[in-house]
């Protein structure tokens, strides 16, 4: 989709599965089961939708999916499916070496998977600056008991050698990019907003991982501060409705992108293609 002189393409890092209790928290089974089927293992399949912004003089990714785990047990647990891997899709429009920025909503294993990838000649994303909140980098390095499993197998040595930009709160970055510190899902969680050519894109991250989670009280069990999640969902949904924003649901298999209408307490959505 064109955003002025730039273009936004929605890529995919495949899909994985998660326990419904983690994905839907206290939402009763009869509610979520109308929308989500379960696998034989009783888990729900979630997408890994990745916006790729091809701007005038820059390229940026928003999160990098689950990556390619060398651990067969890990791949089996999460029932990972990858018809085409993320780097191969990027190559259709440019190359991983052309990516200038990787903006992270947070650093959980399913959002940070390819960010530290290495190739035969060094970093896969050779010149990319990894952008996240300072609190999120700290949580990755030293997760507490409640969050450790969500960050997966952290590689602090590799992270220390990567090019990084640690943000302290919400910030307007160059090229129409904006990071909005939300908290809620994690202490350092942020939404990513891109504005160009009279259009606006909002990437909610795991604050609103699927269109099903647009309802304010539908919050994942992984959220470290659910009341903060609800507060920020109100603000972002209100903004999306007011501005006619293209909204990205990073884990939605059926509706990766949509525009919203109504109010934050009674929101409607209409799918769009990127």
C-alpha positions as a printed NumPy array, in Angstrom:
array([[  0.   ,   0.   ,   0.   ],
       [  1.265,   3.46 ,  -0.916],
       [  1.924,   5.968,   1.862],
       [  2.853,   9.059,  -0.141],
       [  6.276,   8.386,  -1.655],
       [  6.725,   5.264,   0.469],
       [  5.179,   1.822,   0.499],
       [  4.169,  -0.542,   3.288],
       [  4.134,  -4.264,   2.581],
       [  2.849,  -6.829,   5.065],
       [  5.201,  -9.803,   5.276],
       [  4.888, -12.981,   7.315],
       [  7.263, -15.042,   9.412],
       [  4.842, -17.965,   9.29 ],
       [  2.787, -18.977,  12.305],
       [  3.034, -20.725,  15.643],
       [  0.676, -21.985,  18.313],
       [  0.04 , -20.871,  21.87 ],
       [ -1.993, -22.182,  24.759],
       [ -5.463, -20.522,  24.74 ],
       [ -5.056, -19.62 ,  28.393],
       [ -2.029, -17.495,  27.51 ],
       [ -3.609, -15.95 ,  24.419],
       [ -7.021, -15.099,  25.898],
       [ -6.537, -14.878,  29.654],
       [ -9.881, -14.847,  31.472],
       [-11.991, -14.73 ,  28.291],
       [-14.361, -17.748,  28.495],
       [-13.816, -20.572,  26.003],
       [-17.277, -20.216,  24.338],
       [-16.303, -16.661,  23.321],
       [-12.882, -17.227,  21.736],
       [-13.671, -20.689,  20.334],
       [-16.186, -19.175,  17.894],
       [-13.267, -17.494,  16.14 ],
       [-10.248, -19.701,  16.844],
       [ -9.957, -23.427,  16.163],
       [ -7.542, -25.501,  18.237],
       [ -4.871, -27.902,  17.065],
       [ -4.711, -31.536,  18.164],
       [ -2.536, -30.354,  21.038],
       [ -5.316, -27.974,  22.153],
       [ -3.465, -24.82 ,  21.132],
       [ -4.504, -21.895,  18.906],
       [ -2.587, -20.918,  15.767],
       [ -1.344, -17.342,  15.589],
       [  0.126, -15.422,  12.67 ],
       [  3.403, -13.514,  12.622],
       [  2.554, -10.443,  10.532],
       [  5.496,  -8.104,   9.893],
       [  5.13 ,  -4.611,   8.333],
       [  7.992,  -3.729,   5.967],
       [  8.255,   0.008,   5.31 ],
       [ 10.043,   0.95 ,   2.106],
       [ 10.468,   4.677,   2.47 ],
       [ 12.256,   7.435,   0.62 ],
       [ 15.87 ,   6.859,   1.626],
       [ 15.232,   4.229,   4.296],
       [ 13.786,   0.776,   4.945],
       [ 12.359,  -0.478,   8.221],
       [ 10.868,  -3.628,   9.717],
       [  8.439,  -3.676,  12.626],
       [  9.388,  -6.751,  14.696],
       [ 11.006,  -9.826,  13.116],
       [  8.78 , -12.755,  14.053],
       [  9.767, -16.019,  15.682],
       [ 12.92 , -16.661,  13.667],
       [ 14.342, -20.044,  12.77 ],
       [ 15.056, -22.147,  15.824],
       [ 17.717, -24.855,  15.494],
       [ 16.026, -26.676,  18.379],
       [ 13.65 , -29.361,  17.083],
       [ 11.913, -29.643,  20.469],
       [ 11.267, -25.877,  20.468],
       [  9.837, -25.988,  16.929],
       [  7.602, -28.907,  17.879],
       [  6.251, -27.29 ,  21.061],
       [  5.176, -24.167,  19.195],
       [  4.106, -26.092,  16.077],
       [  5.974, -23.591,  13.924],
       [  4.954, -23.398,  10.259],
       [  7.012, -21.42 ,   7.759],
       [  5.931, -21.726,   4.116],
       [  8.385, -18.881,   3.39 ],
       [ 10.849, -17.437,   5.881],
       [ 10.971, -13.685,   6.542],
       [ 14.409, -12.949,   4.986],
       [ 13.336, -14.628,   1.731],
       [ 10.272, -12.378,   1.551],
       [ 12.332,  -9.259,   2.198],
       [ 14.514, -10.251,  -0.757],
       [ 11.503,  -9.807,  -3.058],
       [ 11.557,  -6.056,  -2.351],
       [ 15.141,  -5.342,  -1.345],
       [ 17.507,  -7.262,   0.884],
       [ 18.09 ,  -7.776,   4.619],
       [ 21.277,  -5.723,   4.183],
       [ 19.161,  -2.753,   3.048],
       [ 17.111,  -2.574,   6.281],
       [ 18.063,   0.54 ,   8.268],
       [ 15.834,   0.127,  11.32 ],
       [ 14.076,  -2.704,  13.142],
       [ 11.432,  -1.232,  15.438],
       [ 10.398,  -3.656,  18.166],
       [  7.096,  -3.554,  20.011],
       [  8.884,  -5.7  ,  22.603],
       [ 11.475,  -8.464,  22.683],
       [  9.452, -11.621,  23.361],
       [ 10.694, -14.626,  21.388],
       [  7.97 , -14.325,  18.716],
       [  8.824, -10.672,  17.97 ],
       [ 12.628, -10.702,  18.163],
       [ 13.354, -13.967,  16.385],
       [ 15.355, -12.782,  13.371],
       [ 16.769,  -9.579,  14.875],
       [ 20.089, -11.096,  15.948],
       [ 20.466, -13.439,  12.962],
       [ 23.936, -14.003,  11.615],
       [ 24.923, -14.883,   8.06 ],
       [ 28.146, -16.222,   6.597],
       [ 29.532, -12.688,   6.356],
       [ 28.324, -11.325,   9.7  ],
       [ 24.951,  -9.879,  10.66 ],
       [ 21.994, -10.768,   8.435],
       [ 20.614,  -7.233,   8.94 ],
       [ 24.062,  -5.78 ,   8.436],
       [ 23.327,  -2.087,   9.051],
       [ 20.024,  -2.239,  10.954],
       [ 19.672,  -0.404,  14.248],
       [ 17.551,  -2.372,  16.736],
       [ 15.1  ,   0.027,  18.386],
       [ 13.205,  -0.733,  21.603],
       [ 12.502,   0.81 ,  24.956],
       [ 15.371,   0.842,  27.443],
       [ 13.198,  -1.128,  29.874],
       [ 12.674,  -3.788,  27.228],
       [ 16.38 ,  -4.303,  26.601],
       [ 16.803,  -4.602,  30.378],
       [ 13.98 ,  -7.159,  30.61 ],
       [ 15.577,  -9.189,  27.816],
       [ 18.933,  -9.233,  29.581],
       [ 17.519,  -9.985,  33.028],
       [ 13.981, -11.38 ,  32.826],
       [ 12.252, -12.142,  36.118],
       [ 10.56 , -15.434,  36.933],
       [  7.171, -14.366,  35.52 ],
       [  8.581, -13.195,  32.186],
       [ 11.58 , -15.479,  31.527],
       [  9.726, -18.019,  29.377],
       [  8.296, -15.256,  27.168],
       [ 11.749, -13.963,  26.246],
       [ 12.889, -17.453,  25.277],
       [ 16.564, -18.267,  24.961],
       [ 18.11 , -14.839,  25.419],
       [ 21.556, -14.194,  23.951],
       [ 22.871, -11.23 ,  25.897],
       [ 26.392, -11.558,  24.475],
       [ 25.123, -11.257,  20.906],
       [ 22.76 ,  -8.417,  21.856],
       [ 25.654,  -6.473,  23.388],
       [ 27.416,  -6.456,  20.004],
       [ 24.358,  -5.369,  17.987],
       [ 23.651,  -1.781,  16.933],
       [ 20.898,  -0.527,  19.247],
       [ 18.847,   2.534,  20.108],
       [ 17.335,   2.378,  23.59 ],
       [ 14.378,   4.74 ,  23.953],
       [ 13.192,   6.339,  27.17 ],
       [  9.462,   6.751,  26.652],
       [  7.494,   7.795,  23.589],
       [  9.541,   9.397,  20.838],
       [  9.156,  10.755,  17.324],
       [ 11.821,   9.188,  15.173],
       [ 12.778,  10.39 ,  11.711],
       [ 11.017,   9.422,   8.485],
       [  7.516,   9.696,   9.99 ],
       [  8.153,   6.895,  12.471],
       [  6.942,   7.186,  16.043],
       [  7.309,   4.877,  19.042],
       [  4.563,   5.149,  21.67 ],
       [  5.532,   3.644,  25.007],
       [  2.455,   1.771,  26.195],
       [  3.6  ,  -0.628,  28.897],
       [  0.896,  -3.132,  29.743],
       [  1.959,  -6.27 ,  27.926],
       [  5.51 ,  -5.724,  29.158],
       [  6.987,  -2.795,  31.042],
       [  8.774,  -1.651,  27.892],
       [  6.097,  -2.496,  25.327],
       [  5.508,   0.106,  22.621],
       [  3.183,   0.65 ,  19.678],
       [  4.685,   1.783,  16.378],
       [  3.062,   4.522,  14.293],
       [  4.058,   5.471,  10.754],
       [  2.654,   8.61 ,   9.092],
       [  3.319,   9.616,   5.49 ],
       [  1.364,  11.042,   2.569],
       [ -1.747,  11.732,   4.629],
       [ -1.992,   8.123,   5.805],
       [ -1.264,   6.606,   9.18 ],
       [ -0.396,   3.053,  10.207],
       [ -0.655,   1.795,  13.793],
       [  1.052,  -1.423,  14.833],
       [ -0.41 ,  -2.384,  18.21 ],
       [  2.051,  -5.167,  19.018],
       [  0.659,  -7.487,  21.671],
       [ -1.5  ,  -4.78 ,  23.203],
       [ -4.08 ,  -5.831,  20.581],
       [ -2.589,  -8.965,  18.963],
       [ -5.718,  -9.876,  16.977],
       [ -8.919,  -8.098,  15.974],
       [-10.665, -10.298,  18.554],
       [ -8.658,  -8.464,  21.244],
       [-10.132,  -5.08 ,  20.284],
       [-12.625,  -5.511,  23.108],
       [-11.065,  -3.624,  26.006],
       [-11.229,  -6.423,  28.573],
       [ -9.828,  -9.073,  26.213],
       [ -6.246,  -9.114,  27.459],
       [ -3.652, -11.89 ,  27.281],
       [ -2.608, -13.731,  30.425],
       [  0.988, -12.775,  29.612],
       [  0.395,  -9.053,  30.232],
       [  2.38 ,  -7.819,  33.218],
       [  0.011,  -4.879,  33.857],
       [ -3.433,  -5.538,  32.356],
       [ -4.98 ,  -2.324,  33.703],
       [ -2.344,  -0.339,  31.827],
       [ -3.113,  -2.408,  28.709],
       [ -6.796,  -1.429,  28.907],
       [ -5.921,   2.243,  29.424],
       [ -3.633,   2.338,  26.382],
       [ -6.021,   0.32 ,  24.214],
       [ -8.618,   3.056,  24.746],
       [ -6.188,   5.764,  23.63 ],
       [ -4.879,   3.932,  20.573],
       [ -8.282,   2.715,  19.38 ],
       [ -9.665,   6.233,  19.768],
       [ -6.764,   7.594,  17.71 ],
       [ -7.187,   4.926,  15.026],
       [-10.901,   5.716,  14.645],
       [-10.317,   9.47 ,  14.603],
       [ -7.489,   9.3  ,  12.035],
       [ -8.785,   6.469,   9.873],
       [ -5.539,   4.606,  10.568],
       [ -4.537,   1.319,   8.976],
       [ -4.273,  -0.993,  11.99 ],
       [ -2.005,  -4.052,  12.07 ],
       [ -2.891,  -7.082,  14.193],
       [  0.392,  -8.947,  14.348],
       [ -1.031, -12.331,  15.407],
       [ -4.296, -12.406,  13.441],
       [ -4.523, -15.194,  10.847],
       [ -7.772, -13.896,   9.307],
       [ -7.506, -10.099,   9.598],
       [ -3.908,  -8.894,   9.525],
       [ -4.915,  -5.292,   8.759],
       [ -8.113,  -3.259,   9.195],
       [ -9.603,   0.194,   9.652],
       [-11.7  ,   0.846,  12.751],
       [-14.984,   2.647,  13.354],
       [-17.417,   3.194,  16.217],
       [-16.01 ,   3.936,  19.675],
       [-13.375,   2.279,  21.836],
       [-16.151,   0.669,  23.894],
       [-17.997,  -0.58 ,  20.796],
       [-15.419,  -0.84 ,  18.044],
       [-16.055,  -2.213,  14.558],
       [-13.418,  -3.157,  12.015],
       [-13.194,  -3.657,   8.274],
       [-10.327,  -5.651,   6.791],
       [ -7.966,  -3.995,   4.277],
       [ -5.113,  -5.362,   2.201],
       [ -1.564,  -4.086,   2.371]])
